[in-house]
Amino acid sequence: MPEAMRIGIGYDIHRLVDGRPLLLGGIQIDYDRGLLGHSDGDVVLHAVTDAMLGAAGLPDIGDLFPDTDPAYEGADSRVLLTEAVVKVRQAGFVPNNVDVIVHAEKPKLTEHKKLMAASIAALLGLEESAVCVKAKTNEGLGPLGHAQGIACSAVASVRHV
Ligand code: MG
């Protein structure tokens, strides 16, 4: 019998470029640059998706939704996470909780954390209290610290049902 509770980890990073909307955690954030990607570039949802998949022992986001597949060009990452959760459920698990750190020098995300958490919770069918989103700068260090991109780390747990 599978374990009652399992943990997964996810990480992603995307480059910030001109001329793209900035989507983080499924919400659009007002900023003059956005994240480059084959999909909509939502680095937060990609990290959460991988954490969920990892917790359920499933193949990762790159295996399930290859960036070489034209079907996923410009893909809405909310749809990718929703499809991943279907697979998690098919594997006999349900989402339990998610903890997220967004690594972004710019823009400041303090006022968006709650909205991101609510958006992720809705996509996973969880109470808002089961999703925590933290935002950290990189203290000016390295490419992240120079706002050349945004990264995200996520941990998720799933319960066996
Ligand atoms: Mg990605």
Short mmCIF file of C-alpha atoms and ligand atoms in Angstrom, two decimals:
data_model
loop_
_atom_site.label_atom_id
_atom_site.label_comp_id
_atom_site.label_asym_id
_atom_site.label_seq_id
_atom_site.Cartn_x
_atom_site.Cartn_y
_atom_site.Cartn_z
CA MET A 1 0.00 0.00 0.00
CA PRO A 2 1.34 3.47 -0.86
CA GLU A 3 2.49 5.77 1.91
CA ALA A 4 -0.28 7.80 3.57
CA MET A 5 1.58 11.06 2.96
CA ARG A 6 4.27 11.95 0.45
CA ILE A 7 6.36 15.06 -0.19
CA GLY A 8 7.60 16.50 -3.49
CA ILE A 9 9.89 19.37 -4.47
CA GLY A 10 9.81 21.63 -7.51
CA TYR A 11 12.04 24.38 -8.86
CA ASP A 12 11.94 26.54 -11.96
CA ILE A 13 13.52 29.68 -13.35
CA HIS A 14 12.59 31.86 -16.33
CA ARG A 15 14.23 34.88 -17.92
CA LEU A 16 12.53 38.30 -17.66
CA VAL A 17 12.09 39.97 -21.07
CA ASP A 18 10.29 42.95 -22.57
CA GLY A 19 6.97 42.50 -24.30
CA ARG A 20 5.53 39.66 -22.24
CA PRO A 21 2.85 39.78 -19.52
CA LEU A 22 4.09 38.74 -16.06
CA LEU A 23 2.14 35.73 -14.79
CA LEU A 24 2.95 34.34 -11.35
CA GLY A 25 0.86 31.74 -9.56
CA GLY A 26 -1.86 32.11 -12.17
CA ILE A 27 -2.36 35.83 -11.70
CA GLN A 28 -1.18 38.68 -13.89
CA ILE A 29 1.07 41.20 -12.18
CA ASP A 30 1.53 44.73 -13.41
CA TYR A 31 5.17 45.06 -14.52
CA ASP A 32 6.97 46.25 -17.62
CA ARG A 33 8.52 42.85 -18.34
CA GLY A 34 7.35 39.24 -18.31
CA LEU A 35 8.80 35.73 -18.23
CA LEU A 36 10.06 34.12 -21.42
CA GLY A 37 8.89 30.56 -22.00
CA HIS A 38 7.41 28.09 -24.45
CA SER A 39 4.27 28.26 -22.28
CA ASP A 40 3.05 31.44 -20.57
CA GLY A 41 6.23 31.28 -18.44
CA ASP A 42 4.47 31.07 -15.06
CA VAL A 43 7.48 29.96 -13.06
CA VAL A 44 5.45 29.60 -9.85
CA LEU A 45 2.88 27.23 -11.30
CA HIS A 46 5.65 25.23 -12.99
CA ALA A 47 7.44 24.72 -9.66
CA VAL A 48 4.16 23.81 -7.93
CA THR A 49 3.29 21.39 -10.75
CA ASP A 50 6.63 19.62 -10.42
CA ALA A 51 6.30 19.45 -6.63
CA MET A 52 2.83 17.88 -6.97
CA LEU A 53 4.00 15.41 -9.61
CA GLY A 54 7.08 14.50 -7.59
CA ALA A 55 5.01 13.92 -4.47
CA ALA A 56 2.85 11.45 -6.39
CA GLY A 57 5.89 9.74 -7.97
CA LEU A 58 4.89 10.84 -11.48
CA PRO A 59 7.04 12.02 -14.42
CA ASP A 60 7.99 15.72 -14.31
CA ILE A 61 6.43 18.68 -16.09
CA GLY A 62 9.00 18.53 -18.90
CA ASP A 63 8.14 14.88 -19.57
CA LEU A 64 4.37 15.43 -19.45
CA PHE A 65 4.27 18.71 -21.38
CA PRO A 66 7.44 18.85 -23.56
CA ASP A 67 8.53 22.32 -24.66
CA THR A 68 9.30 20.81 -28.07
CA ASP A 69 5.59 20.03 -28.53
CA PRO A 70 3.75 22.80 -30.44
CA ALA A 71 0.61 21.85 -28.49
CA TYR A 72 2.09 23.58 -25.44
CA GLU A 73 3.23 26.77 -27.18
CA GLY A 74 1.80 29.66 -25.17
CA ALA A 75 0.10 27.12 -22.90
CA ASP A 76 -1.85 28.42 -19.92
CA SER A 77 0.08 27.03 -16.94
CA ARG A 78 -3.17 26.87 -14.95
CA VAL A 79 -4.32 24.22 -17.42
CA LEU A 80 -1.02 22.32 -17.10
CA LEU A 81 -1.31 22.27 -13.30
CA THR A 82 -4.95 21.20 -13.52
CA GLU A 83 -3.98 18.33 -15.85
CA ALA A 84 -1.16 17.36 -13.49
CA VAL A 85 -3.57 17.25 -10.55
CA VAL A 86 -5.84 14.92 -12.54
CA LYS A 87 -2.84 12.59 -12.92
CA VAL A 88 -2.03 12.91 -9.21
CA ARG A 89 -5.60 11.88 -8.40
CA GLN A 90 -5.45 9.00 -10.88
CA ALA A 91 -2.33 7.82 -9.05
CA GLY A 92 -4.41 7.63 -5.85
CA PHE A 93 -3.40 10.88 -4.16
CA VAL A 94 -4.97 14.25 -3.39
CA PRO A 95 -3.12 17.55 -2.83
CA ASN A 96 -2.56 18.26 0.86
CA ASN A 97 -0.53 21.46 1.16
CA VAL A 98 1.95 23.59 -0.76
CA ASP A 99 4.72 25.92 0.40
CA VAL A 100 6.29 28.26 -2.14
CA ILE A 101 9.20 30.70 -2.26
CA VAL A 102 9.32 33.11 -5.20
CA HIS A 103 12.82 34.47 -5.78
CA ALA A 104 12.31 37.86 -7.42
CA GLU A 105 14.37 41.03 -7.10
CA LYS A 106 11.68 42.87 -9.06
CA PRO A 107 8.83 43.52 -9.00
CA LYS A 108 8.04 43.64 -5.30
CA LEU A 109 5.56 40.84 -4.66
CA THR A 110 4.51 41.56 -1.07
CA GLU A 111 1.05 42.76 -2.03
CA HIS A 112 0.50 39.85 -4.43
CA LYS A 113 1.40 36.93 -2.16
CA LYS A 114 -2.11 36.38 -0.80
CA LEU A 115 -3.66 36.53 -4.27
CA MET A 116 -1.11 34.05 -5.62
CA ALA A 117 -1.80 31.68 -2.72
CA ALA A 118 -5.56 31.93 -3.29
CA SER A 119 -5.10 31.25 -7.00
CA ILE A 120 -2.91 28.18 -6.37
CA ALA A 121 -5.30 26.90 -3.69
CA ALA A 122 -8.25 27.19 -6.09
CA LEU A 123 -6.37 25.28 -8.80
CA LEU A 124 -5.51 22.49 -6.34
CA GLY A 125 -8.94 22.38 -4.66
CA LEU A 126 -7.39 23.35 -1.33
CA GLU A 127 -8.30 25.76 1.45
CA GLU A 128 -6.28 28.97 1.25
CA SER A 129 -4.67 28.07 4.57
CA ALA A 130 -3.08 25.02 2.88
CA VAL A 131 -1.04 27.18 0.50
CA CYS A 132 1.72 29.53 1.62
CA VAL A 133 3.55 31.89 -0.75
CA LYS A 134 6.67 33.72 0.36
CA ALA A 135 8.61 36.24 -1.72
CA LYS A 136 12.34 36.81 -1.35
CA THR A 137 14.80 39.05 -3.14
CA ASN A 138 18.25 37.71 -3.98
CA GLU A 139 19.93 40.59 -2.12
CA GLY A 140 21.29 41.96 -5.41
CA LEU A 141 23.43 38.87 -5.94
CA GLY A 142 23.86 37.16 -9.30
CA PRO A 143 21.45 37.07 -12.27
CA LEU A 144 18.38 36.81 -10.03
CA GLY A 145 19.65 39.71 -7.95
CA HIS A 146 20.02 41.76 -11.13
CA ALA A 147 16.37 41.03 -12.00
CA GLN A 148 17.33 39.08 -15.13
CA GLY A 149 14.80 36.42 -14.19
CA ILE A 150 12.48 35.03 -11.56
CA ALA A 151 12.85 31.63 -9.91
CA CYS A 152 10.53 29.63 -7.71
CA SER A 153 11.00 26.81 -5.20
CA ALA A 154 8.01 24.77 -4.08
CA VAL A 155 7.33 21.89 -1.72
CA ALA A 156 4.07 19.98 -1.87
CA SER A 157 2.54 17.14 0.05
CA VAL A 158 -0.15 14.74 -1.11
CA ARG A 159 -2.33 12.34 0.85
CA HIS A 160 -3.12 8.81 -0.24
CA VAL A 161 -6.85 8.23 -0.64
MG MG B 1 9.08 26.57 -16.59
#
